[in-house]
Coordinates of C-alpha atoms in Angstrom, one line a residue:
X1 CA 48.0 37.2 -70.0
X2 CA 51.4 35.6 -70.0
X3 CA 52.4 35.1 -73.8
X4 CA 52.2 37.5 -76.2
X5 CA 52.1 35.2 -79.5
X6 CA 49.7 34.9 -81.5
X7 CA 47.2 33.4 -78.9
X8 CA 48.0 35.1 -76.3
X9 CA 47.1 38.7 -78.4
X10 CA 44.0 36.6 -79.4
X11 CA 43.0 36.1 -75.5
X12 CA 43.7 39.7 -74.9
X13 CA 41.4 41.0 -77.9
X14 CA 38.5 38.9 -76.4
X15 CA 39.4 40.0 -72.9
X16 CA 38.9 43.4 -73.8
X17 CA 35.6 42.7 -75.9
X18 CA 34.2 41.3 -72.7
X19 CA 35.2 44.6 -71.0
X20 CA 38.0 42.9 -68.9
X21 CA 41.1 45.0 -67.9
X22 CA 44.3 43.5 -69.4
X23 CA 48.1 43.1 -68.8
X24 CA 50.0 41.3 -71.1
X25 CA 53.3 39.9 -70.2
X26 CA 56.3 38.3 -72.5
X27 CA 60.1 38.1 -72.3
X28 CA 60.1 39.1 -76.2
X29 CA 61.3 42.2 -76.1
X30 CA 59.7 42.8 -79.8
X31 CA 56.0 41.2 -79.1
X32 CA 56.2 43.7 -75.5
X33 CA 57.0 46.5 -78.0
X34 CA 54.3 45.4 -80.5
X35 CA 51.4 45.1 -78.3
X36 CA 53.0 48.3 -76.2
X37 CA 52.6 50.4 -79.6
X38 CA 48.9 49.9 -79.5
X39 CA 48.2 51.9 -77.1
X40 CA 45.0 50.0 -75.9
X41 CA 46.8 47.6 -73.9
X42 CA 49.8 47.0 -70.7
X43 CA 52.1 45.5 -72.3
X44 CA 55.2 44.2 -69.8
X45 CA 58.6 42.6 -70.1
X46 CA 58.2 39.0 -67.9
X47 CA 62.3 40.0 -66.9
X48 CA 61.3 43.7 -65.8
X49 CA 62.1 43.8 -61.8
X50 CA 59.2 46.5 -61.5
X51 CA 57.2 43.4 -63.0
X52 CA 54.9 42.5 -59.6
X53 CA 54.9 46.5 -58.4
X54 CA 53.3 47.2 -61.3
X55 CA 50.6 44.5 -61.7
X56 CA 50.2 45.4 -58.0
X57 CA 49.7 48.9 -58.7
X58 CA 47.2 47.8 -61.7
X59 CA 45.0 45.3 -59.5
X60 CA 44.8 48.2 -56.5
X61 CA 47.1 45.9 -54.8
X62 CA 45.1 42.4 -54.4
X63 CA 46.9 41.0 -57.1
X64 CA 44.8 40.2 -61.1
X65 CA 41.9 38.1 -61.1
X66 CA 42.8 35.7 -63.2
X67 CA 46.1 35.0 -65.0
X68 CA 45.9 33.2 -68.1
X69 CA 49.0 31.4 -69.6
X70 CA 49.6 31.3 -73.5
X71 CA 53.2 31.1 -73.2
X72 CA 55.2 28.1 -75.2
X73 CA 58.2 27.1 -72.4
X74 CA 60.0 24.1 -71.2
X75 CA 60.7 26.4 -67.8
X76 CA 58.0 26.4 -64.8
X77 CA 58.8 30.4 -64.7
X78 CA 55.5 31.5 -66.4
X79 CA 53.7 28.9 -63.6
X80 CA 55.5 30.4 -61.1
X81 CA 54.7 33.8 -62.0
X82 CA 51.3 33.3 -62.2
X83 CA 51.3 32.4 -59.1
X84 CA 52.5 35.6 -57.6
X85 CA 50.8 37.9 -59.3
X86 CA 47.3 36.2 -58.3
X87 CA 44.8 37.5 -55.9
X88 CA 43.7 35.4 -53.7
X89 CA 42.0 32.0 -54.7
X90 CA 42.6 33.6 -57.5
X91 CA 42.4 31.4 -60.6
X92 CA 45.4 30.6 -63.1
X93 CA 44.3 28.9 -66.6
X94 CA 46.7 27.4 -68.8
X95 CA 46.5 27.1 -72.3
X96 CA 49.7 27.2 -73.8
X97 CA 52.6 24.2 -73.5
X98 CA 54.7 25.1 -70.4
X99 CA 55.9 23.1 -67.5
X100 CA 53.6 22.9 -64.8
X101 CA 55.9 21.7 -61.6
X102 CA 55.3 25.1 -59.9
X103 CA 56.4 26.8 -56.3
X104 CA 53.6 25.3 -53.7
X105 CA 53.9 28.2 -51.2
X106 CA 52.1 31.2 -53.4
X107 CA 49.5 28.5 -54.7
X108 CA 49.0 27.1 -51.2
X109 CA 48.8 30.5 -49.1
X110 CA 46.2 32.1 -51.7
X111 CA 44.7 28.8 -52.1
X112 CA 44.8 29.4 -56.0
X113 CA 42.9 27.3 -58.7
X114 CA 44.9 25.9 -61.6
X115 CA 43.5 24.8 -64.4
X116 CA 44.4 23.1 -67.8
X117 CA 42.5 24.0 -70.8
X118 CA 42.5 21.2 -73.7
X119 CA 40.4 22.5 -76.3
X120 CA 37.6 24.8 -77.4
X121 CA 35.6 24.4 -74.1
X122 CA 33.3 21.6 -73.7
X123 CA 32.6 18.7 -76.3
X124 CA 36.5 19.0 -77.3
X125 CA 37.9 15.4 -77.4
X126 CA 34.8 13.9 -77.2
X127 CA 33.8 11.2 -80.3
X128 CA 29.9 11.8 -79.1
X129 CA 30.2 15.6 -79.7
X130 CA 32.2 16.5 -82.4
X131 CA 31.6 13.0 -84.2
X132 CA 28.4 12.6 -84.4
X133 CA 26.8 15.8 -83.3
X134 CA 25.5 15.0 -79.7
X135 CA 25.1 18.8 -78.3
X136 CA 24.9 19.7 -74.7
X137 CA 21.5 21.7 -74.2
X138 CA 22.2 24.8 -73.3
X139 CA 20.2 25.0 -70.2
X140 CA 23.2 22.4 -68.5
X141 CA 26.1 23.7 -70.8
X142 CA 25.9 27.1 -71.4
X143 CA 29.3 27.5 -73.5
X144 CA 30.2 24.7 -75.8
X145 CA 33.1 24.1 -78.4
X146 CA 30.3 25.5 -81.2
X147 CA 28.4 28.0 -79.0
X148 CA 31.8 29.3 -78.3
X149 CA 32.9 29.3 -82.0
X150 CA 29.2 31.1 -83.0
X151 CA 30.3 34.0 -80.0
X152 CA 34.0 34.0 -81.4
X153 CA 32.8 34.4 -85.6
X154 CA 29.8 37.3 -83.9
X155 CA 32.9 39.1 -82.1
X156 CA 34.4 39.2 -85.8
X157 CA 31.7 40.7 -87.5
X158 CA 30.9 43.1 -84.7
X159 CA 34.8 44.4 -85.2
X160 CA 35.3 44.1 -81.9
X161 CA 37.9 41.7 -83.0
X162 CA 41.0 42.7 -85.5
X163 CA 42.4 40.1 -86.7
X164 CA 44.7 42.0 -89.8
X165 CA 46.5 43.3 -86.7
X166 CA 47.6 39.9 -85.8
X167 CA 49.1 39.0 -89.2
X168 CA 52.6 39.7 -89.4
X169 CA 53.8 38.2 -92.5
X170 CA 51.8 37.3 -95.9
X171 CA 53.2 34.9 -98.5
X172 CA 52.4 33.3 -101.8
X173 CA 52.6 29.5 -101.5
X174 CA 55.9 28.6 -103.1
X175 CA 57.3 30.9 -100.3
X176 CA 55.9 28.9 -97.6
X177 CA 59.8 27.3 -96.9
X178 CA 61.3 30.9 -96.1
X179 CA 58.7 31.8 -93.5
X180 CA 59.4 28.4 -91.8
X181 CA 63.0 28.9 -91.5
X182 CA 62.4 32.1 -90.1
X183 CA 60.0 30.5 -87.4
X184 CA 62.0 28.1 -86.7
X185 CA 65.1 30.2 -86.4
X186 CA 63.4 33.4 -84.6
X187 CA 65.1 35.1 -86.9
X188 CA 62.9 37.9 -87.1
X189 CA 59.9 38.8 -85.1
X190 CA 56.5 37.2 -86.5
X191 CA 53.0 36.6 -85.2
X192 CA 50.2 35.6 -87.5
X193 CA 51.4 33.9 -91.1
X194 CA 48.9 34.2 -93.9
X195 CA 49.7 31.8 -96.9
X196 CA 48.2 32.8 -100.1
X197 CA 47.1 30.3 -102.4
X198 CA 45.9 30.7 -105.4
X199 CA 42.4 30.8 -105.5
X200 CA 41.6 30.7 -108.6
X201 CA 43.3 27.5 -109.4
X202 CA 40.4 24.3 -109.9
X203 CA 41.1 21.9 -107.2
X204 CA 40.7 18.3 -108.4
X205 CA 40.3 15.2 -105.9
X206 CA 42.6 13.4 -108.1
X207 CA 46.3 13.2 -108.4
X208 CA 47.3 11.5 -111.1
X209 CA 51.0 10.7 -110.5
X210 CA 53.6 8.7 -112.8
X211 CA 52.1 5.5 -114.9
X212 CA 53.6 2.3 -114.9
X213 CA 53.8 -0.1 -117.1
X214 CA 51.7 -3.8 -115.8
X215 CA 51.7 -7.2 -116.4
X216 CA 47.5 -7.0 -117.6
X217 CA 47.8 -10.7 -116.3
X218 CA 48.2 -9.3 -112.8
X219 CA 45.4 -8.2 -110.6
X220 CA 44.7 -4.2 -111.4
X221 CA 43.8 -3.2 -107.8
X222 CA 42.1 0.0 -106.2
X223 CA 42.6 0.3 -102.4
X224 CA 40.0 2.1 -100.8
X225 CA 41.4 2.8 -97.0
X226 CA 44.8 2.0 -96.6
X227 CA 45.7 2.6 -92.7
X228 CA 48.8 0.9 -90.8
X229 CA 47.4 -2.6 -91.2
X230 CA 47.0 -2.4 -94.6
X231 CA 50.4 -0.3 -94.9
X232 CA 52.4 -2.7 -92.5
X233 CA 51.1 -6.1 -93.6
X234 CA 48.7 -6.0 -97.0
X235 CA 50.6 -3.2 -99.5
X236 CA 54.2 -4.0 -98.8
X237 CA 53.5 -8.0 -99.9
X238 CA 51.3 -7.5 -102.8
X239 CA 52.4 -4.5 -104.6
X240 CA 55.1 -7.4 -105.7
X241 CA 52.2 -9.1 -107.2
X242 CA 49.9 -6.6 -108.3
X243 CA 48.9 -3.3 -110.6
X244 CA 48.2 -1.1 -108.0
X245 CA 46.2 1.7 -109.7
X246 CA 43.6 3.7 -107.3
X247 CA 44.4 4.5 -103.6
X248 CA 42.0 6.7 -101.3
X249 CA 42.5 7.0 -97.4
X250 CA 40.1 9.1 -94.6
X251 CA 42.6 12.5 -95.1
X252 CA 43.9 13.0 -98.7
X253 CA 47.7 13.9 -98.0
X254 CA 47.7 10.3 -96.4
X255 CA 46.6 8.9 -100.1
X256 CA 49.5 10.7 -101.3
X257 CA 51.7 9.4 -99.1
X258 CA 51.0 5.8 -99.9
X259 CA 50.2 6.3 -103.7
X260 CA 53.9 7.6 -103.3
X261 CA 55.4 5.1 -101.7
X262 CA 53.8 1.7 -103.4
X263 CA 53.6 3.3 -106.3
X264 CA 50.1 3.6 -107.2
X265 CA 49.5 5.6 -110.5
X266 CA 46.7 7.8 -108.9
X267 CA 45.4 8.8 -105.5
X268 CA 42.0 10.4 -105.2
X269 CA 39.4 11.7 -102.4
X270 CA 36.4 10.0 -103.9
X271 CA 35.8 6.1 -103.0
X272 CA 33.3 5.7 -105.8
X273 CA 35.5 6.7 -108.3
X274 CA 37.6 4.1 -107.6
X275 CA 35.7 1.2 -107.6
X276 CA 34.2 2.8 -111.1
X277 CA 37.7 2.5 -112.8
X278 CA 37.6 0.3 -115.5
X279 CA 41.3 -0.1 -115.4
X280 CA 40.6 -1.5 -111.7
X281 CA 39.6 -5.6 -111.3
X282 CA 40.2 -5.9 -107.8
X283 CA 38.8 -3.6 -104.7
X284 CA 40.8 -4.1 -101.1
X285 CA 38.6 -2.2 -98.5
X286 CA 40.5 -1.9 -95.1
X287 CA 38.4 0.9 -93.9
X288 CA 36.9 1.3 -90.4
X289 CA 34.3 -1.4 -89.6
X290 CA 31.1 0.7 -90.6
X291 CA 32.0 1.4 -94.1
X292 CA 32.7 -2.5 -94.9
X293 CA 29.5 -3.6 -96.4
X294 CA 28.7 -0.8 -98.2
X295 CA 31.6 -0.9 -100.1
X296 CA 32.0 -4.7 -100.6
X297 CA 28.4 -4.0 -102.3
X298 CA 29.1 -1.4 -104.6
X299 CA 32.3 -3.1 -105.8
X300 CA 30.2 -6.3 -106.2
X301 CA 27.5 -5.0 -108.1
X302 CA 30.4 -3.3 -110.5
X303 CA 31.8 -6.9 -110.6
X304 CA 34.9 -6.6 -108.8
X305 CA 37.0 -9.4 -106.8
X306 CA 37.2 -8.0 -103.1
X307 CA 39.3 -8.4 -100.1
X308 CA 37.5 -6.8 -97.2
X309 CA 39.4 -6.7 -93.8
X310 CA 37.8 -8.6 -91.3
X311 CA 34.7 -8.2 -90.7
X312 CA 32.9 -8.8 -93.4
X313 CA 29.9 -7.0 -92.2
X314 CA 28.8 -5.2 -88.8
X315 CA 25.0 -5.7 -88.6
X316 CA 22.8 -8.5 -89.4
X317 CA 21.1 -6.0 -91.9
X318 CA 24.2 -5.1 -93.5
X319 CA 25.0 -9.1 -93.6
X320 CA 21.6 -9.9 -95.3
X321 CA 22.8 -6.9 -98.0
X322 CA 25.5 -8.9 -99.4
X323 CA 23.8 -12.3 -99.4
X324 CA 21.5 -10.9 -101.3
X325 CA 23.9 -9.0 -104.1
X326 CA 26.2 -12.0 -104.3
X327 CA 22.8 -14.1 -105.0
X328 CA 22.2 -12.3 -107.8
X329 CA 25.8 -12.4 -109.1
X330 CA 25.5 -16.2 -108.6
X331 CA 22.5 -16.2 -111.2
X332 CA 24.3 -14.6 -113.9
X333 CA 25.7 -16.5 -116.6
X334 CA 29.3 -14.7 -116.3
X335 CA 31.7 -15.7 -114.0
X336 CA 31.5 -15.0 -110.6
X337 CA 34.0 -12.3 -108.5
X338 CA 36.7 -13.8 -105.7
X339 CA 34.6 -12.3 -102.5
X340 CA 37.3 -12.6 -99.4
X341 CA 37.6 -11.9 -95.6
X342 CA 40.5 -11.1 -94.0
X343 CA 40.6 -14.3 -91.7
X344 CA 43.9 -15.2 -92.3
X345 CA 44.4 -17.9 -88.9
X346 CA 42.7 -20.4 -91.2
X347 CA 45.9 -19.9 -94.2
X348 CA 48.8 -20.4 -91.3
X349 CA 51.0 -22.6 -92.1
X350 CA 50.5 -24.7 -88.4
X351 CA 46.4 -24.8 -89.2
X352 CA 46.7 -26.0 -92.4
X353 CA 48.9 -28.8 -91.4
X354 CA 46.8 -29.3 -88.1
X355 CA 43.6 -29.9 -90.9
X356 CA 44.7 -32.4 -92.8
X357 CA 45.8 -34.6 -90.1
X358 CA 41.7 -34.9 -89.5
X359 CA 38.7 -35.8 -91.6
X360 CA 35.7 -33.3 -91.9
X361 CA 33.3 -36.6 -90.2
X362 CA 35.6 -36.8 -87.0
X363 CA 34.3 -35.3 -84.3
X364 CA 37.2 -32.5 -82.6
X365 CA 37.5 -31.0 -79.0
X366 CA 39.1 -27.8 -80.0
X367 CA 39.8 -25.1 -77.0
X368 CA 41.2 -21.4 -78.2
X369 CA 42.8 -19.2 -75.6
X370 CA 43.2 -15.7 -76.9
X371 CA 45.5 -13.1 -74.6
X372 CA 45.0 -9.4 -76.0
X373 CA 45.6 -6.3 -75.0
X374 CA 42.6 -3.8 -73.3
X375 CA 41.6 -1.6 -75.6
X376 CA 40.9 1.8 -74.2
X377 CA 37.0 1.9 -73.7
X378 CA 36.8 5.2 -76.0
X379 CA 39.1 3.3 -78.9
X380 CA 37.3 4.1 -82.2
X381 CA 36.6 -0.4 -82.1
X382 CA 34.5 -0.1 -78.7
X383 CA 32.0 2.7 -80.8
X384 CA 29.1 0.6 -81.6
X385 CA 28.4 2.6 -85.0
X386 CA 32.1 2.9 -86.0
X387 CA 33.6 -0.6 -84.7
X388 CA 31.1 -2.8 -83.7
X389 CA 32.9 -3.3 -80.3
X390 CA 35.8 -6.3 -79.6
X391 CA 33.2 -9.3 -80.8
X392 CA 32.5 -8.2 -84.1
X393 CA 36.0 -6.5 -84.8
X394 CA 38.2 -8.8 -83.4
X395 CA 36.9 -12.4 -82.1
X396 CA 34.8 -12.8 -85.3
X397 CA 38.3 -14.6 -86.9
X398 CA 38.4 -16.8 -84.1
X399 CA 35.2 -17.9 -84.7
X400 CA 35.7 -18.3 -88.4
X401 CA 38.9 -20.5 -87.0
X402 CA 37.0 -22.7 -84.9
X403 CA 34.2 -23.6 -87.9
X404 CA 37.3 -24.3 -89.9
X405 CA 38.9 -26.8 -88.2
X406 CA 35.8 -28.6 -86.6
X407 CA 34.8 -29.7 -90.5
X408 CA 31.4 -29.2 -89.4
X409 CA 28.0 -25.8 -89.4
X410 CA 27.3 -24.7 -86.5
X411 CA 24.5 -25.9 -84.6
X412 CA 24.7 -24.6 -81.0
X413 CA 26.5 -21.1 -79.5
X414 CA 26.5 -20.1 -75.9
X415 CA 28.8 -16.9 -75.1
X416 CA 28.9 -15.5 -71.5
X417 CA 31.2 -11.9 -71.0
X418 CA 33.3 -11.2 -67.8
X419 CA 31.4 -8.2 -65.9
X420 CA 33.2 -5.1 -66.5
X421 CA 31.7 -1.8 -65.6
X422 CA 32.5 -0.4 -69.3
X423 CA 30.0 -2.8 -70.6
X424 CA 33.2 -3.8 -73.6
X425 CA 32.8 -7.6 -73.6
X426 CA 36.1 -8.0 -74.3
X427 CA 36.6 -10.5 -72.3
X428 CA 34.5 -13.7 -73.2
X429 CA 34.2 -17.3 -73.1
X430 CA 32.1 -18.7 -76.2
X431 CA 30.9 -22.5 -76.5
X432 CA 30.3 -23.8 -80.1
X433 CA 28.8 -27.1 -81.5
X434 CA 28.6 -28.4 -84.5
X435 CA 26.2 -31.1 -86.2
X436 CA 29.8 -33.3 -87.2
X437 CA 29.6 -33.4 -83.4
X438 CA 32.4 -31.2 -82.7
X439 CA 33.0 -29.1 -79.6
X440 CA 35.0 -25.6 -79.1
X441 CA 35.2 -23.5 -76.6
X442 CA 37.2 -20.0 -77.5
X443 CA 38.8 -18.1 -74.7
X444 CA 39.2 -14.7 -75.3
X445 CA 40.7 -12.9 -72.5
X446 CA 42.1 -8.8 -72.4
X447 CA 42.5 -8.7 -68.4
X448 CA 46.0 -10.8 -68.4
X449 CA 49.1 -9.7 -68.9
X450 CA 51.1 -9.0 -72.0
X451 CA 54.2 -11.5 -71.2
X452 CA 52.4 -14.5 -71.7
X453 CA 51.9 -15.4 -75.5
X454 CA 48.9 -14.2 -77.6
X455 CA 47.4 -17.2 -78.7
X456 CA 47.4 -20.6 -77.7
X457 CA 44.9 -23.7 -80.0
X458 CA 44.7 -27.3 -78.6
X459 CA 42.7 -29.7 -81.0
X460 CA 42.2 -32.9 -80.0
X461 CA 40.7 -36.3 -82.2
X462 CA 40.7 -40.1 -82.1
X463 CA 43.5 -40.6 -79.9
X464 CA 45.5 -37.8 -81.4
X465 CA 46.6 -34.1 -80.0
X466 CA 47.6 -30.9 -81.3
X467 CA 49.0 -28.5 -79.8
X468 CA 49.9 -24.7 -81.6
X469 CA 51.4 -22.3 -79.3
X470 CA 51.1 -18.4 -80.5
X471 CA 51.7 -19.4 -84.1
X472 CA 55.1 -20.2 -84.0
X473 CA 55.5 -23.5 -82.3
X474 CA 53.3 -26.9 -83.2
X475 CA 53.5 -30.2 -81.1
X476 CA 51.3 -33.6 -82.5
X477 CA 51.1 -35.9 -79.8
X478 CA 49.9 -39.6 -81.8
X479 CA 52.4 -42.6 -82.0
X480 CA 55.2 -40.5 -82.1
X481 CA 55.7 -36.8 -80.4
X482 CA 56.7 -34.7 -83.5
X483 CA 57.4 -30.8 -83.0
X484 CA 57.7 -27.9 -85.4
X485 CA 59.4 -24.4 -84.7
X486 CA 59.4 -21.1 -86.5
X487 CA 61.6 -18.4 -86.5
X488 CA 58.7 -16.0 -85.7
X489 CA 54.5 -15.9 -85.8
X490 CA 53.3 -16.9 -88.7
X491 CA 49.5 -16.1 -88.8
X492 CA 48.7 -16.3 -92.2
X493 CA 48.5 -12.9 -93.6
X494 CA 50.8 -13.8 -96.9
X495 CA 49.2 -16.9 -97.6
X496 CA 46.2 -15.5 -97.4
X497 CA 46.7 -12.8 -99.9
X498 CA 48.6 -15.4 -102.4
X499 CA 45.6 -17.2 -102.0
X500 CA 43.5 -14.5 -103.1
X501 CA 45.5 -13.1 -105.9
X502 CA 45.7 -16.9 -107.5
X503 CA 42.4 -17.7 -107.4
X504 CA 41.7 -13.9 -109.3
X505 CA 44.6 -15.1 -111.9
X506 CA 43.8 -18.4 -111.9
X507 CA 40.0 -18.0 -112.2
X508 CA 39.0 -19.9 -109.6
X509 CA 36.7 -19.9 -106.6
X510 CA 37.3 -17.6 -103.6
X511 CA 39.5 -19.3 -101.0
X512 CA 37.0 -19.3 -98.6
X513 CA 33.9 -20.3 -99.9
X514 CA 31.0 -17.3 -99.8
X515 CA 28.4 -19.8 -97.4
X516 CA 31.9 -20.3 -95.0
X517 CA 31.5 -16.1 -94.8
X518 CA 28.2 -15.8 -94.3
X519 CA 28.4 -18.8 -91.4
X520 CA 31.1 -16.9 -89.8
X521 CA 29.5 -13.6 -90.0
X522 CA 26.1 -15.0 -88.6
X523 CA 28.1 -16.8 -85.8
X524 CA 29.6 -13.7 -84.6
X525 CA 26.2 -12.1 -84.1
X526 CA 24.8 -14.9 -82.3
X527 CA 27.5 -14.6 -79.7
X528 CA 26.1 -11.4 -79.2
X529 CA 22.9 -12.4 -79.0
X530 CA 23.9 -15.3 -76.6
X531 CA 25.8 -12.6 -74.4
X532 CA 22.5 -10.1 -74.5
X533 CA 19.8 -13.0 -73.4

């Protein structure tokens, strides 16, 4: 075992449980001593020129077995030595972070085996396994990331591993900055760092962290995921307009973070609590995809305006859910909560200029070209319980886009996806009609390349032309060709959310009408469904 850290001693304690001779191997003179002191183990200095005489001597000469690398080194030395103290086809297992450009002619001539070791064995890095539970059967996978854990806690409570000999340093929490300087700095030997907190301390999910004073005619808002979209584009614009009181994200010290930074009075670990606040009037839910609907109910039913990221729902079923609570909140006698979607195309300023140069009766030819990027087919938006995959997640606002500007419901879909071995359907063509007798066809292609711009909308009607390229540029081709440049995309995002906020303040209806939603939402799926039959 080359490394003596605190892995490395680890590796050897198993090792020897297993019944496997050992030599460990470190240029820290102190670790060598350490382990050397035990008496129960070889322990070497990696700079000792007896170094491969020894080893030789220990393996009767046909060089170890295996050598197993738990060093932490920019240099390919540890590599390299592996190499020559190996038997032959010998194997050499790295677990630690060391270079691995190595010297060919030992790993050639004994034909060794190198391998990389990323985890716990297998199921590590995998979303099926440690996700959702999916376990290997043990007739095909004998040692798993668990099975190996369960062998691991058994070797603990056989004593056959001693872990208070690992633990070189204990200290109370408030002391946790000394220790770090001294690991940083090497400036004593260490191996194994306890912390000791104090246990007997009760451990709330809340933080409740400096009260502001609000405006009470500003929206009181409660944020219940609060990622990078919602830290890059939806926090930094309305915490000008805005109490923001309530903040909870998927890992708590994240919460903290952004409770910290936008000032939010509290953050807290518990989603319900949240959207129970009475203080809190408005919910923003920018969670992942398959937390959407549940959410946008309970903070319904509790009467709260809410601004869900798109989409608004990922199953039919979960669709159907909030029809049915905002029915019943449409048959009470109080007034009704702002329910929004993040589709922000339809707030640009280049749509919104593009729609009123049209009447809802006039038949429009609309074509959308969308150029994304391919996600990775294990991204958390291809997971069909998590995401959805690229049509609900992402192509759902173009839809909503498309219904928008035609002035017109939907009364014909046909979808067909590009064949990709991955199954992703992320690249799609979809045809919609409408019963104003509007076409559009929406383009929505991740095998291009990234130069040529994102998004590019042609609408044309009686006689007329428009054409918006990514956001930023608009040309109207009628009488006279008029054009309009912006300094950068504008999408919509802030117009959106002013949108929002006024019609809370205000007391008016939602931005986008609740049937608009539901049209969308139902539009999306039937792409799917097109795409499936």
């Amino acid at each position: 075992v080359i490394g003596l850290g605190l892995v490395g001693r680890l590796v050897i304690q198993v090792l020897q449980a297993a019944g496997v001779d050992v030599v460990g191997v470190d240029s820290d003179k102190a670790r060598v001593n350490a382990l050397a002191g035990l008496k129960t183990i070889t322990a070497l200095n990696f700079l000792d020129p007896e170094l491969e005489n020894i080893i030789s001597e220990f393996s009767q000469g046909s060089g170890v077995d295996a050598v197993i690398i738990a060093a932490d080194s920019s240099s390919t030395d540890p590599v390299n030595l592996a190499g020559l103290l190996c038997r032959q086809r010998g194997k050499v297992v790295v677990i630690g972070k060391v270079a691995t450009g190595f010297d060919r002619k030992p790993y050639f001539r004994k034909e060794l085996d190198l391998r990389m070791s990323c985890g716990y064995g297998p199921g590590s890095h995998d979303p099926l396994y440690e996700i959702r539970g999916v376990d290997y059967p043990i007739g095909y996978v004998r040692w798993t990331e668990n099975r190996n854990l369960q062998s691991y806690i058994e070797l603990l409570n056989n004593k056959k591993l001693q872990v208070d000999q690992l633990i070189s340093h204990t200290v109370p929490l408030v002391d946790t900055p000394e220790i770090y300087t001294i690991i940083l700095n090497r400036s004593e030997p260490f191996c194994g760092v306890v912390i000791d907190y104090d246990s007997e301390k009760e451990l709330s999910k809340k933080i409740t962290l400096k009260e502001k004073p609000a405006d009470p005619a500003d929206p009181a808002v409660g944020f219940v995921g609060a990622g990078e979209f919602a830290r890059k584009t939806i926090l930094p614009f309305i915490q000008k307009h805005c109490n923001l009181v309530g903040v909870i994200t998927a890992r708590s010290h994240n919460a903290r973070q952004v409770a910290d930074k936008y000032g939010f009075a509290y953050s807290t670990g518990n989603a319900d609590e949240i959207i129970a606040d009475d203080r809190i009037n408005t919910v923003f839910i920018t969670t992942r995809n398959d937390l959407h609907a549940e959410f946008v109910v309970k903070a319904l039913t509790m009467s709260k305006h809410v601004f869900v990221e798109k989409p608004l729902a990922m199953t039919k079923d979960d669709l159907k859910r909030i029809w049915e609570t905002h029915r019943l909140l449409v048959n009470r006698s109080q007034p009704l909560p702002v329910l929004m979607a993040g589709f922000n195309r339809r707030f640009a300023p280049f749509i919104q200029k593009a729609k009123k140069l049209f009447s809802p009766e006039q038949p429009k030819a609309i074509h959308y070209r969308i150029n994304t990027e391919k996600l990775p087919k294990d991204h958390w938006v291809h997971d069909p319980e998590t995401g959805g995959g690229v049509i609900i997640s992402e192509v759902c606002q173009f839809v909503d886009l498309a219904i928008f500007l035609s002035g017109g419901e939907v009364s014909s879909i046909s979808a067909k996806s590009l064949r990709d071995p991955d199954h992703l359907q992320d690249t799609l063509v979809i045809s919609l009609g409408f019963d104003n007798g509007s076409i559009a066809t929406i383009s929505y292609y991740s095998n291009g390349h990234k130069r040529l711009p994102a998004e590019y909308l042609e609408i044309f009607c009686s006689g007329q032309s428009v054409i918006i390229n990514d956001f930023k540029s608009m040309k109207i081709y009628g009488n006279k060709v008029s054009s309009s440049r912006l300094s950068r995309p504008d999408r919509g995002h802030k117009q959106e959310l002013l949108a929002f906020l006024n019609a809370i303040q205000t007391g008016s209806h939602s931005p986008i009408p609740f049937d608009e939603l539901y049209a969308s939402s139902l539009a999306t799926f039937a792409v799917q469904d097109s795409i499936k039959r």
